[in-house]
Coordinates of C-alpha atoms and ligand atoms in Angstrom, one line a residue:
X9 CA -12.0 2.6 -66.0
X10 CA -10.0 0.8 -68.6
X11 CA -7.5 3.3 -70.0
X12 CA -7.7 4.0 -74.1
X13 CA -4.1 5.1 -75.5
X14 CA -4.1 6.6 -79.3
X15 CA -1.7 5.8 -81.4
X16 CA -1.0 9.6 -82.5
X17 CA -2.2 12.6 -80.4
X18 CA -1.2 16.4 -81.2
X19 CA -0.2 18.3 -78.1
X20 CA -2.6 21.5 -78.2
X21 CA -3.0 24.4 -75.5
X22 CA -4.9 27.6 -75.4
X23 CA -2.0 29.0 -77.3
X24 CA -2.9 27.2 -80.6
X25 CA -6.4 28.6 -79.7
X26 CA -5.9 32.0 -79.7
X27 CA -3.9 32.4 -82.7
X28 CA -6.9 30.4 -84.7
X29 CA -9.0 32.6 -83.4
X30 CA -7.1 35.9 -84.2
X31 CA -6.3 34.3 -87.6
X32 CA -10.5 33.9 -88.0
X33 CA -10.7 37.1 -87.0
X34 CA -8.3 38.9 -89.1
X35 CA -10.5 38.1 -92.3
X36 CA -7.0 36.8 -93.8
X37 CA -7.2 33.1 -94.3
X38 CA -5.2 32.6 -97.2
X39 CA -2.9 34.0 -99.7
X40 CA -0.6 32.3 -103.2
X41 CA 1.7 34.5 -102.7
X42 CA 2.6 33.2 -99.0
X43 CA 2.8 36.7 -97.2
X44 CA 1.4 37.1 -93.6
X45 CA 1.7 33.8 -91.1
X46 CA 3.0 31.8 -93.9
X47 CA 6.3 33.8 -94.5
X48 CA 6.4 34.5 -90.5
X49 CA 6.5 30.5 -90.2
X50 CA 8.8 29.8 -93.3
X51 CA 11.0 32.2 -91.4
X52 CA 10.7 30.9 -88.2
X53 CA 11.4 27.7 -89.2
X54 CA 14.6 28.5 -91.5
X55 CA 16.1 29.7 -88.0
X56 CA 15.0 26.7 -86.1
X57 CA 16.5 24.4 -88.7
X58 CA 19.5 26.5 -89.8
X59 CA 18.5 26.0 -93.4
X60 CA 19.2 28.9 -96.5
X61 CA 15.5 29.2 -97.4
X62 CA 12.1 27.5 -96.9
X63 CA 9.1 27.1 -98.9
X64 CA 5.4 26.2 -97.2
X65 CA 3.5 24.2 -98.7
X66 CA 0.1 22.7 -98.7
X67 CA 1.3 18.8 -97.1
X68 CA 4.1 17.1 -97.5
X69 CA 3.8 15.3 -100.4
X70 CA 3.5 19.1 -102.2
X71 CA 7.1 19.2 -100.7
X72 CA 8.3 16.0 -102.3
X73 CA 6.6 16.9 -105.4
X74 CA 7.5 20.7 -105.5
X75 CA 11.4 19.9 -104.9
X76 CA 11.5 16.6 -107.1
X77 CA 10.5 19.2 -109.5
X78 CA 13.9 21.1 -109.4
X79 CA 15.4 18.5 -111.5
X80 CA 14.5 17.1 -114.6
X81 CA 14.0 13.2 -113.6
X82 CA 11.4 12.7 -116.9
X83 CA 12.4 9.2 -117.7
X84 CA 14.9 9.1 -115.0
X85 CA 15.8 6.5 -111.8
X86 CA 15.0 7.7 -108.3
X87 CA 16.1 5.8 -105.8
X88 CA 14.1 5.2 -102.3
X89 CA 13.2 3.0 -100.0
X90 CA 10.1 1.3 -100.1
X91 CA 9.5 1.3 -96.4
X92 CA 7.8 4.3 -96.5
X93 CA 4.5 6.4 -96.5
X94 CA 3.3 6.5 -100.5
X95 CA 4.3 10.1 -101.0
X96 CA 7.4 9.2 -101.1
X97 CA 7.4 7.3 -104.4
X98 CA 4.0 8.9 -105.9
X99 CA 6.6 11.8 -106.0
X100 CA 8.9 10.4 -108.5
X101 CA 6.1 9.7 -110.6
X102 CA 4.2 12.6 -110.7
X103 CA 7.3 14.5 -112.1
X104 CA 7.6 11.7 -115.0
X105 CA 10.6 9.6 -113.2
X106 CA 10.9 5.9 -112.3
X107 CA 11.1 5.2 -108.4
X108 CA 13.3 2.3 -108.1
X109 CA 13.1 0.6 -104.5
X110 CA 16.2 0.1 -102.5
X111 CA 16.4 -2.2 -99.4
X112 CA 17.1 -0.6 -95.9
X113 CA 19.2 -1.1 -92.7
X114 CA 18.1 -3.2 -90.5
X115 CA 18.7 -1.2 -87.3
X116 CA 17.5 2.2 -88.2
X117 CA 15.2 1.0 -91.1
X118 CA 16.4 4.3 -93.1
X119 CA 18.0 3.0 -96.8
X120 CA 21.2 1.8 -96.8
X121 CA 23.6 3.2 -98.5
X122 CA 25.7 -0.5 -99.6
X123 CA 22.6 -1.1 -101.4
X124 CA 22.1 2.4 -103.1
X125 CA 25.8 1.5 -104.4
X126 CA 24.6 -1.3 -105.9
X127 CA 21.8 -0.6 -107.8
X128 CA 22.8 3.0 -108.8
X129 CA 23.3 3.0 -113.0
X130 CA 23.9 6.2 -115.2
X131 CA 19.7 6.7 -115.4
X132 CA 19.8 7.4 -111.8
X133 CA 19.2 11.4 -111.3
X134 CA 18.5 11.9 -107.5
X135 CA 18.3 9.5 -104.0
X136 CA 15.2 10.1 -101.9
X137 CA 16.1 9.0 -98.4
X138 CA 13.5 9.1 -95.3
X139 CA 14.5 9.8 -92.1
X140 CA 13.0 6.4 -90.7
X141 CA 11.0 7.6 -87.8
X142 CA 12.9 10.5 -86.9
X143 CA 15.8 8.6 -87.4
X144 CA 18.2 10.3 -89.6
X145 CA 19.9 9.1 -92.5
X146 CA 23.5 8.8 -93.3
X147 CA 23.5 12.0 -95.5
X148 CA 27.1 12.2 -95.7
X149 CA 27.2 8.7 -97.1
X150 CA 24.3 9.4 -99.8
X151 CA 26.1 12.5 -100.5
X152 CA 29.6 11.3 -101.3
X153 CA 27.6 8.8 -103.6
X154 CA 25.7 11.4 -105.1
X155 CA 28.9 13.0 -106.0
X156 CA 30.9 10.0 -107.1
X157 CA 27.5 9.6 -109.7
X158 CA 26.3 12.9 -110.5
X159 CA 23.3 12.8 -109.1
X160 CA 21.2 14.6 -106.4
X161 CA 19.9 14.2 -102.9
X162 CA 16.4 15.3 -101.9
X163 CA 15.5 14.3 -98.1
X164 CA 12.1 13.0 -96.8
X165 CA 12.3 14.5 -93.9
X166 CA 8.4 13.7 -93.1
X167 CA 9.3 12.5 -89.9
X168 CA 12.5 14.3 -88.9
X169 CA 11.2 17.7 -87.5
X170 CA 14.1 18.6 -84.7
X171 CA 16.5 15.4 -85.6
X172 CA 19.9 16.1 -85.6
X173 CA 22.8 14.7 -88.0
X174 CA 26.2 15.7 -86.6
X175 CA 25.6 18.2 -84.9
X176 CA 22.9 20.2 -86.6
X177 CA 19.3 19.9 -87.1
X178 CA 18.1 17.9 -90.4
X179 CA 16.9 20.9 -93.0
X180 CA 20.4 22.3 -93.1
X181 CA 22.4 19.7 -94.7
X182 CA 20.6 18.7 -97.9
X183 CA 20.0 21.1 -101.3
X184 CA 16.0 20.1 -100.4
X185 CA 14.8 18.7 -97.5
X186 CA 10.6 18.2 -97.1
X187 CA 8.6 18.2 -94.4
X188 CA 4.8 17.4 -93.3
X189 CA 3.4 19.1 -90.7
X190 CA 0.7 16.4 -90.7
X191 CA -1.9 16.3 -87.7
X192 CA 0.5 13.3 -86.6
X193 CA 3.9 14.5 -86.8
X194 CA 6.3 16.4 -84.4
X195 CA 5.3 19.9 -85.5
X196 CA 1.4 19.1 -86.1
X197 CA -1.1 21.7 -88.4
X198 CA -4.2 20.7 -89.6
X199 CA -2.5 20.4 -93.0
X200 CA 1.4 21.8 -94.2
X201 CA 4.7 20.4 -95.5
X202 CA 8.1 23.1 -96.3
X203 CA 10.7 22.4 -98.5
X204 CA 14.0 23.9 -96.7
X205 CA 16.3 24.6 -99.2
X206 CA 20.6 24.9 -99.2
X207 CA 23.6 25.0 -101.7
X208 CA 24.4 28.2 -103.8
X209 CA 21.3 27.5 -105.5
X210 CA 18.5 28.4 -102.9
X211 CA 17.9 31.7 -103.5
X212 CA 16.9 31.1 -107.2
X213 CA 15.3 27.9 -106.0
X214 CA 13.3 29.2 -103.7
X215 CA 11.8 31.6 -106.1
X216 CA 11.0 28.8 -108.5
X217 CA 9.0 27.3 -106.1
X218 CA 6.8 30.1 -104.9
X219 CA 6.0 30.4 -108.1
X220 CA 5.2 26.8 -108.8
X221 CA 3.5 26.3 -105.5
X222 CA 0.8 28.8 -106.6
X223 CA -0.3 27.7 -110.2
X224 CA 3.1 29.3 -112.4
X225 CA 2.0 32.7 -111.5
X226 CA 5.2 35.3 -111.8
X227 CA 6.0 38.6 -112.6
X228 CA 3.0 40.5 -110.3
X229 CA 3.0 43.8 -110.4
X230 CA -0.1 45.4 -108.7
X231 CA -2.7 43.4 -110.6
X232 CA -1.0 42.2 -113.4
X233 CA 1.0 39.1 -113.4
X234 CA 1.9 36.5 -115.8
X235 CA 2.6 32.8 -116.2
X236 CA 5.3 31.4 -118.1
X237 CA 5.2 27.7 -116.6
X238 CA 2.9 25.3 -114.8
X239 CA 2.6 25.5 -111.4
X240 CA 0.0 23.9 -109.0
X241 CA -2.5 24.9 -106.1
X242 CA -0.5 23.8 -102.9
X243 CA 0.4 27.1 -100.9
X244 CA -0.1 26.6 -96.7
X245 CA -3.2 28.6 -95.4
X246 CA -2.6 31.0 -92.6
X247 CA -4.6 28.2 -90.3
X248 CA -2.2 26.4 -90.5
X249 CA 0.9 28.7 -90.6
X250 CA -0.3 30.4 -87.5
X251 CA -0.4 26.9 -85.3
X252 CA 2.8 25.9 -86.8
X253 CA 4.2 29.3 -85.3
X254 CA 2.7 28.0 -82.1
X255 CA 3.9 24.4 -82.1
X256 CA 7.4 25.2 -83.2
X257 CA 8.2 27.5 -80.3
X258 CA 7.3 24.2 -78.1
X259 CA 8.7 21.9 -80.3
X260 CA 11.9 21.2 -78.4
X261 CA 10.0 20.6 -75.1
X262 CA 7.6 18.0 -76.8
X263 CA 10.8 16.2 -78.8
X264 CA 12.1 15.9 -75.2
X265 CA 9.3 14.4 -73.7
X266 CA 9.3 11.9 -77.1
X267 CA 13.1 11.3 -76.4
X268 CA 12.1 10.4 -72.8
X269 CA 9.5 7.7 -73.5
X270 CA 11.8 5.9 -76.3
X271 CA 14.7 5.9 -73.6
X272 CA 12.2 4.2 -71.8
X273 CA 11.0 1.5 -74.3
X274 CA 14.6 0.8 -75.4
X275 CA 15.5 -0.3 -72.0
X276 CA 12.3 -2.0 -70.8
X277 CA 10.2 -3.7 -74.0
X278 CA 11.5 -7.6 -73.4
X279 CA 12.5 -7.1 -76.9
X280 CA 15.8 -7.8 -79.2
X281 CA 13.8 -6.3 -82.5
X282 CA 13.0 -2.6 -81.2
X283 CA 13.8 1.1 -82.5
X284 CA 17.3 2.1 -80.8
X285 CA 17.8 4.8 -79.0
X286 CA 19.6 7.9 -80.0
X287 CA 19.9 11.3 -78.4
X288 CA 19.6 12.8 -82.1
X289 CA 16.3 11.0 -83.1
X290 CA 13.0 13.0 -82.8
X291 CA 10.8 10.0 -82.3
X292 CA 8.2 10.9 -84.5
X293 CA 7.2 7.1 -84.0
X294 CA 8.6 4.0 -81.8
X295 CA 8.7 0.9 -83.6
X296 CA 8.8 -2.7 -82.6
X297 CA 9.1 -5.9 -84.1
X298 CA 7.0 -8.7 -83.8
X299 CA 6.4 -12.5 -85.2
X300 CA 2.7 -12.5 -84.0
X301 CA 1.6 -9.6 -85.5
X302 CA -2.5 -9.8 -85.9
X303 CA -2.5 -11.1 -82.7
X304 CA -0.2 -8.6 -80.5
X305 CA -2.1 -6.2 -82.0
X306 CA -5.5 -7.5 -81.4
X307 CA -4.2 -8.0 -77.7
X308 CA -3.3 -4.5 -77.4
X309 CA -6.5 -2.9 -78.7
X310 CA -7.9 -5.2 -76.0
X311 CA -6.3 -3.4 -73.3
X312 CA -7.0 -0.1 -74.7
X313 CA -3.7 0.6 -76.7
X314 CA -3.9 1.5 -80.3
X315 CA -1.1 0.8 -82.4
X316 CA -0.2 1.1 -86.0
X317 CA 1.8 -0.5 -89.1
X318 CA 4.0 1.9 -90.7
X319 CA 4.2 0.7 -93.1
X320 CA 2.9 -2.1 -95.7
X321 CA 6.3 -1.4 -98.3
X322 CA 5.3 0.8 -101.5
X323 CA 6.4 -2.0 -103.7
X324 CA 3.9 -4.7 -102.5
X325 CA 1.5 -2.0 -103.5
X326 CA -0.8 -3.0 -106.5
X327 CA 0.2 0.0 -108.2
X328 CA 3.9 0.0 -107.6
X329 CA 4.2 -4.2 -107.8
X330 CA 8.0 -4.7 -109.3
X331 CA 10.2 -8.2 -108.5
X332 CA 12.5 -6.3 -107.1
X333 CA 14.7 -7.8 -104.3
X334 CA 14.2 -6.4 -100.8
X335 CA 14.5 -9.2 -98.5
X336 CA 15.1 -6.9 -95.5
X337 CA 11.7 -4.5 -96.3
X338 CA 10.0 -7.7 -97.1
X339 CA 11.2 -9.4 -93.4
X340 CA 10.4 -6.1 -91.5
X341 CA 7.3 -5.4 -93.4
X342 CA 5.7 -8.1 -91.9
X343 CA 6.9 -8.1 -88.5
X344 CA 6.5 -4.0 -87.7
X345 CA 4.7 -2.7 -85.1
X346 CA 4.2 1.4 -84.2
X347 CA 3.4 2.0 -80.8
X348 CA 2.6 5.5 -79.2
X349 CA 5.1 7.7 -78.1
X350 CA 3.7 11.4 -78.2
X351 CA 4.0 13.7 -75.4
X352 CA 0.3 13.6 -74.3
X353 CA 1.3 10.3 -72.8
X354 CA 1.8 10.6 -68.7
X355 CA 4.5 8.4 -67.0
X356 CA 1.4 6.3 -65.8
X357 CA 0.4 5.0 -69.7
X358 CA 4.2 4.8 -70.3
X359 CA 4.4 2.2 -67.9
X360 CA 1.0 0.5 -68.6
X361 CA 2.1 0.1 -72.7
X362 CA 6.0 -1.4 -71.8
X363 CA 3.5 -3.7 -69.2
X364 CA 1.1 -4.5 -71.7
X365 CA 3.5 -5.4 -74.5
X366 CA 6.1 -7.6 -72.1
X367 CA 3.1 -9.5 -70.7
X368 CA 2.5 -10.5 -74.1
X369 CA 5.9 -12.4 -74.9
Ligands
PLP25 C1 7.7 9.5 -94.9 C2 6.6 10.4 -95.4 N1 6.8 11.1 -96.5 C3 5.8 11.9 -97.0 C4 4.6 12.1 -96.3 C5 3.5 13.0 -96.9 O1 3.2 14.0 -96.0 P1 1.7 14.6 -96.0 O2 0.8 13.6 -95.4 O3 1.8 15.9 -95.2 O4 1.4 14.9 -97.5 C6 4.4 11.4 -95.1 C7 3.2 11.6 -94.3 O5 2.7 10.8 -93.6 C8 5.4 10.5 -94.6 O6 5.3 9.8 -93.5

């Protein structure tokens, strides 16, 4: 029977089904003020990332949006990368600020700091890094710049749930750090994000964006409450919180199995252009280069492996379309190819993708 690989596949056992079942059950399924599952998880996940606080959210772009929103970038530079999922820059813009696109590193495809250097000018209020396929940034490097210009750093973490920079897990470094619990990622739900907060600030932070997260509203007491600010609709459901409780006690064991396959690829795709390895990464994805593009990836469907380009850069976008110069993004953009790495994948299919792709070149 000829075998048919997805690209992206969340690992789900009877465990996830029980607790959506005693979440139906319970006749709780939701609540703005983010008590029940929600807080359980934002908990659970402040211990498992060593962060100050955490906030869950709706997706991760609420995260991006919600923590943007802690400084005032209305007319204001951010600077990210371009390789990236849109949310990243839509971000900037929907709190008023001006995404400015910096070229990345050609190794770890995260945005290099030489280049953030470069183009930073006194309109620049934050840097909005992403932790390139569970890759992690150089944070120390953004933050020394950040200092050096007085300006802030806010991490995508989309993609970094379980990465490790210098010893601790990404979420405990950075004043806010976001995360998606996308379907697709690490820690999957059917829809989430957090924003894990730090810095002597987190405590009044976090407060800011509970209230924000659930349309401004403050001050309840009993029935009564008040709003004094906008806020918007993007609180996590207890669906979702209670299969995030699930998939973080396992998470470990499936970033593992991730780790294992990429150790794999590293040393067997007949490949210069290929994602490194590094014990710290979480592989979120594995990503290859190739000249051929249309037609590696019309071979590999072919043979029953689906693959993915992540991503087309935000600045080729219609919407985003600037002259900037990003001769790396531009180079890569065109040559990258995401092949699957998540831990549904047997040693069998490992072995039957690392076959399929060197058989090609
Ligand atoms: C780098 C990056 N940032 C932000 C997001 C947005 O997350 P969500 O889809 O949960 O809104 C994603 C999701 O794919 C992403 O990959």
């Amino acid at each position: 029977m000829k075998k048919k690989i997805k690209l992206f596949d969340p690992v789900i056992g009877s465990k996830e089904e029980y607790a959506i079942k005693e979440t139906l059950h319970s006749h709780f399924w939701a609540s703005g003020s983010g008590t029940g599952k929600v807080s359980e998880f934002e908990n659970e996940f402040k211990k498992y990332v060593g962060a100050k606080s955490c906030v869950a959210v709706n997706n991760g772009t609420s995260a991006l949006h919600l923590a943007l929103s802690l400084l005032d970038i209305k007319k204001k530079v951010v600077l990210v990368p371009s390789l990236s999922f849109v949310s990243t820059a839509h971000a900037v813009v929907y709190n008023g600020g001006i995404p400015i696109f910096i070229d990345i590193d050609p190794h770890t495809l995260c945005m290099d700091p030489d280049q953030v250097t470069k183009h930073i000018t006194k309109n620049t209020k934050a840097i909005l890094p992403v932790h390139f396929a569970g890759m992690s940034t150089k944070i120390n490097n953004f933050k020394k710049i950040c200092k050096e210009n007085n300006c802030k750093l806010i991490e995508d973490a989309a993609h970094a749930v379980g990465t490790v920079y210098q010893k601790r897990k990404i979420g405990s470094h950075g004043m806010a750090v976001c995360f998606s619990f996308h379907p697709v990622k690490n820690l999957a739900m059917p829809t989430g994000g957090l924003v894990a907060l730090n810095g002597s600030d987190h405590k009044k932070n976090k407060k800011l964006l509970q209230i924000k997260r659930w349309c401004g509203i403050s001050d309840r007491q009993g029935v009564n409450y008040d709003v004094k600010n906008l806020g918007w609709n993007m609180y996590m459901n207890e669906f979702s919180a209670s299969i995030g409780l699930v998939q973080l006690s396992k998470l470990d064991i499936l970033n593992k199995k991730r780790k294992k396959t990429a150790k794999i690829y590293s040393k067997e795709i007949n490949l210069e252009n290929k994602m490194p390895y590094n014990d710290d990464c979480s592989y979120h994805m594995y990503w290859i280069r190739v000249k051929n593009r249309t037609k590696f990836i019309k071979k590999l469907k072919n043979v029953g492996i689906e693959t993915g380009i992540h991503y087309k850069p935000i600045h080729q976008m219609s919407f985003y379309k600037t002259k900037s110069k990003l001769p790396v993004t531009d180079r890569i953009g065109k040559e990258i190819v995401t092949i699957p790495i998540h831990p549904n994948l047997n040693n069998d299919d490992v072995d039957y993708i690392v076959k399929s792709i060197n058989k090609f070149f």
